Amino acid sequence: MKFLDRFFERSTRHVASTTSRRRFLGRLGSFLVAGAAMPVLLPVDRTAKALAAESPQAGDPGDPTSCDYWRYCSVDGFLCSCCGGTVNSCPPGTQGSEVTWVGTCRNPADGIDYIISYNDCCGKHSCAQCACTRNDSEEPMYRPFNNNDINWCLGADANVYNCTVAVIRGVAKAG
Amino acid sequence: MKFLDRFFERSTRHVASTTSRRRFLGRLGSFLVAGAAMPVLLPVDRTAKALAAESPQAGDPGDPTSCDYWRYCSVDGFLCSCCGGTVNSCPPGTQGSEVTWVGTCRNPADGIDYIISYNDCCGKHSCAQCACTRNDSEEPMYRPFNNNDINWCLGADANVYNCTVAVIRGVAKAG
Amino acid sequence: MRLPRPLCKGLLLAAACVAAAGTQAQLPVEKLGQNTTLPFPPDPHRSYIVDFEFNNMVATRVVVVDPDQRKVLGMLSTGGAAPAVLSHDQKTVYTADIFFERYVRGKRTDVITAWDTSSLSPRWEVEIPSKRASTLTERYGLSTSADDRFVYIYNFTPSTSITVVDSKKQEVVNELAIPGCILNYPAGERRFASLCGDGKLQVITLDDNGQEVNRTATRFFDPDEEKLIERAVGNGDTYYFVTTEGHVRGVDLSGKKPKVLPDWWLTTKQERQEGWAPGGWQLMAVAPELNRLYVLMHPDHAPHKWEDPSQTIWVYDLKTRKKVDTMETPSLVWSLNATSDDKPLLLGTNIEGGLDIFDLTKGEYVDTMDGVSKTPTLVINH
Amino acid sequence: MRLPRPLCKGLLLAAACVAAAGTQAQLPVEKLGQNTTLPFPPDPHRSYIVDFEFNNMVATRVVVVDPDQRKVLGMLSTGGAAPAVLSHDQKTVYTADIFFERYVRGKRTDVITAWDTSSLSPRWEVEIPSKRASTLTERYGLSTSADDRFVYIYNFTPSTSITVVDSKKQEVVNELAIPGCILNYPAGERRFASLCGDGKLQVITLDDNGQEVNRTATRFFDPDEEKLIERAVGNGDTYYFVTTEGHVRGVDLSGKKPKVLPDWWLTTKQERQEGWAPGGWQLMAVAPELNRLYVLMHPDHAPHKWEDPSQTIWVYDLKTRKKVDTMETPSLVWSLNATSDDKPLLLGTNIEGGLDIFDLTKGEYVDTMDGVSKTPTLVINH
């Protein structure tokens, strides 16, 4: 799909590292859709970006500078890992927003669904590196805390968006 | 030259429609370089952009939305003809700068060298259409009124650059 | 002797003048043209592309184009990825701008800017509370009453509310809390709806001073059963919403209480089984004179694709609710809008910044204006 | 039991933990990291890319990168295509910003912003006269005295002058008219030169209060005979200028009066006949520890190509003034800079926004960081 290489990058095999929307809906709405297929777990290729990657932990596989990385299953923006920050810390001189949206992503290493908060880092303008959009556990805007089309810098001193981090906030569901 | 298609557009045959720097230097500095070759006059292809072009006058050949157009021999910026203006008028809502730089361009129709003022239109940000850079009669910055690396919106209410027009101000030298 | 060109024209000595041009006729000295204006009323196909400038998002723009001539007519410079809406009288573009004193920091100022559609210059501005929702630009974040008296601005802090600006007084006259609800779908002169997280549609009615006189909440959909995309399309006071699976829910807001219309599907059961579903940003458009609905459709539906662009547009008759046509484009289109005249165009912003043009009389893709914008989130028309 | 990962590390139970991870060990809950800082002193290869953002030019940036790790370290958000310069003590990046109240209109405010090189946050700012030259960013539009006490800002209105900011007092202490001359090439603690349209080099000496105590003008070149590109390269107090044809003119500014150095050519007569000449934006760089000069060269010289990018870099020994090497890169490079350490890199901004990296110890192109900026006019290093 040529879309992937242009407007926004997106994992070509992102199904591998994420859980399905139905599963997520189920968790939130106490409503489990029968037959939601378990996604096939594929290995994530890190070789291409090895130099730029942060040191991976065992149990947290993948390249945090790649849109493929499992935690980015519902990210929509620039990856702070490519902007001078890390997967869970803001770049120098930016301020992390204290309000945020959350997604649920499956870690392919342990099969566990984690609650990930996508905090926006703010106060400098668009980093414009590693644009990544993945909507796996996104909801329409009437469920704002699960929506990634909002500039969440509203929780910072200036609502000017620089990039997004992906912070593990807990376990949604054991694998 | 792949440069032409990327960073800035520039006429691939711009020599055709312009006079040489030496000739221009000669005019300004009362100093005529012997042997400055007369550029070969090639036809300018307008077919590709026919739909977007303004009506050409006889005697003023070429497409004012193309970097090839003879008057643009020393332009460096966005062509107002592509931005809602024309070859010599500013787009709606922008203000023309009253100070400007000039170049000397040869009109291939009559072989005359014209003095062209490149007025910048200001008060909106970069038009970002038809980027064009041609330095044929440009001088270093210590001759600022012949330099196109300056944002000439300094002569407008706000020095915010939108695009550039090319206005005939007189004849530099008959062909 | 060199005949100046205006003289040539005046004397109608065409042959002589061409000859003169061929030898030594000089082009006349010119003046710099200023104060260019666009004609009024605007051509019905004139299009305004809301450009998010995602790689910048501080200084952003609306690009004004003539899709028939494939010509850029000008632009508006906006602040902070401002939403834009056109007044019904065609005279004004409203943008809801956010400005920071040091562009990315310092004092924040939110304003409504009223731009003249002919001069493309600001006619007036009014400062509004610094609460404007900052989202990937979508419709109904900013709207106007049918008589253009009121401008409604959607706020998200993350509390949600609507700022009401009186365009006659040029001042803020109200801020209405809409807890749990989002956006403002305008209806008539004094009414707007908001879509709520509990599946209801809330409708607020104002008086001529912008004060609330009525508020209702009507069950509309079940958010635990389906995802109803908030990026609806309006046709007069009727709005069409669609779910991520292709289930259409319409509502008529012309009366005191919303009238929920019979629901229907974009797809047959077989098409759904084949994997067809809608997707895109502003994924639906209506051409009112044709009474047709245009929807970006995907052949390989998956839940996470609901905001993806597409090269395929399905066409529906809104009376029969049947699919009547398909259009294809070489670009990946993300947002649609149709013009409201009787020879309408469908405009689609593609993901490379271009504008795809479809002739709806012929029912086909015509051309693409490449590179007219950077991150075009929406296209709007008079 | 699921061992939290920190516990795994603490107990050094590597094998057990890996096993646990393979089964059901959970990743620990994390906190959002804030207040990230870069190490001080900075790595000698740290590079600052001045990004003009030509398609926007209102909200602009400086991108900070580690070229060895090919890593973006952060960015500064600047206003109005601000020039940037580094203090000699490595603690500060100065930018000369222009802000408009409504981004493209309204009240203009010019400031010098002093950014901390570790926190990449503004430490202080001082308002300066609204005269700052607005040009395609080039060196010596903004510079600092050797002791970092004074910051010199080049003004163009089109009258030319230099605003002097005292970084200790954090205030403007002087504005010096430099009629007919441009830029500020700093020398020593209290001196700067300007290049004049009459071919002279003007040198102004200040006292500790920023007041002028001496001004000289020295004949340097003949502007009717040659075009001397103002985008010189400095090596301590010595500056190298080059003409569009490749004629090098050096000047030593360390003394009271400028000492013009013997001129020389980048090319042999034969190379000139073959069409070799320099071209580019910041087309020259010096690696002081190697005492070498690097110049972007064109094989097909024509007068209008003097600002064109190139894939070819010629290397000169500054002592012998002889060409000693050639480097080639796959990109079209527009602006150069070399680091000042003893294992220097040459950095080149290419016209697609990338940064080309050359290892000067090996004398070869190493790699390109693609897409790290939009319109990179300059790269600067500590």
Short mmCIF file of C-alpha atoms in Angstrom, two decimals, chain B residues 21 25 139-143 147, chain D residues 138 182-183 185 195-196 199-201 219-232 239-251 263-264 283-284 306:
data_model
loop_
_atom_site.label_atom_id
_atom_site.label_comp_id
_atom_site.label_asym_id
_atom_site.label_seq_id
_atom_site.Cartn_x
_atom_site.Cartn_y
_atom_site.Cartn_z
CA ARG B 21 26.01 37.94 -15.84
CA LEU B 25 28.05 43.47 -14.62
CA GLU B 139 25.28 39.85 -7.13
CA PRO B 140 26.67 39.09 -3.66
CA MET B 141 24.87 40.65 -0.73
CA TYR B 142 27.13 43.72 -0.59
CA ARG B 143 25.15 44.80 -3.64
CA ASN B 147 20.61 40.15 -4.41
CA GLU D 138 23.98 32.81 6.47
CA ILE D 182 27.20 44.07 5.46
CA LEU D 183 27.47 41.41 8.17
CA TYR D 185 32.84 38.87 10.99
CA LEU D 195 32.30 43.61 3.88
CA CYS D 196 31.56 46.71 1.86
CA GLY D 199 35.43 46.48 -2.04
CA LYS D 200 36.72 47.54 1.36
CA LEU D 201 36.75 45.67 4.62
CA ARG D 219 40.84 47.89 0.38
CA PHE D 220 40.17 44.19 -0.05
CA PHE D 221 38.85 43.42 -3.56
CA ASP D 222 37.49 45.10 -6.69
CA PRO D 223 33.74 44.53 -6.92
CA ASP D 224 33.71 45.56 -10.58
CA GLU D 225 36.26 42.89 -11.40
CA GLU D 226 34.99 39.96 -9.40
CA LYS D 227 32.16 38.72 -7.26
CA LEU D 228 33.51 37.97 -3.81
CA ILE D 229 31.05 35.69 -2.04
CA GLU D 230 30.24 37.18 1.36
CA ARG D 231 29.74 33.73 2.91
CA ALA D 232 33.29 33.43 4.16
CA TYR D 239 38.73 34.61 7.27
CA TYR D 240 38.77 33.08 3.81
CA PHE D 241 36.59 34.51 1.09
CA VAL D 242 36.32 33.13 -2.41
CA THR D 243 35.12 34.63 -5.67
CA THR D 244 32.57 32.94 -7.88
CA GLU D 245 35.48 31.95 -10.13
CA GLY D 246 37.56 30.35 -7.37
CA HIS D 247 39.96 33.12 -6.39
CA VAL D 248 40.66 32.91 -2.65
CA ARG D 249 41.17 36.07 -0.61
CA GLY D 250 42.16 35.67 3.01
CA VAL D 251 42.38 38.28 5.72
CA ASP D 263 45.55 35.59 -2.72
CA TRP D 264 45.49 32.20 -4.40
CA LEU D 283 30.34 26.60 0.27
CA MET D 284 33.51 26.48 2.39
CA TRP D 306 27.53 30.15 -7.82
#
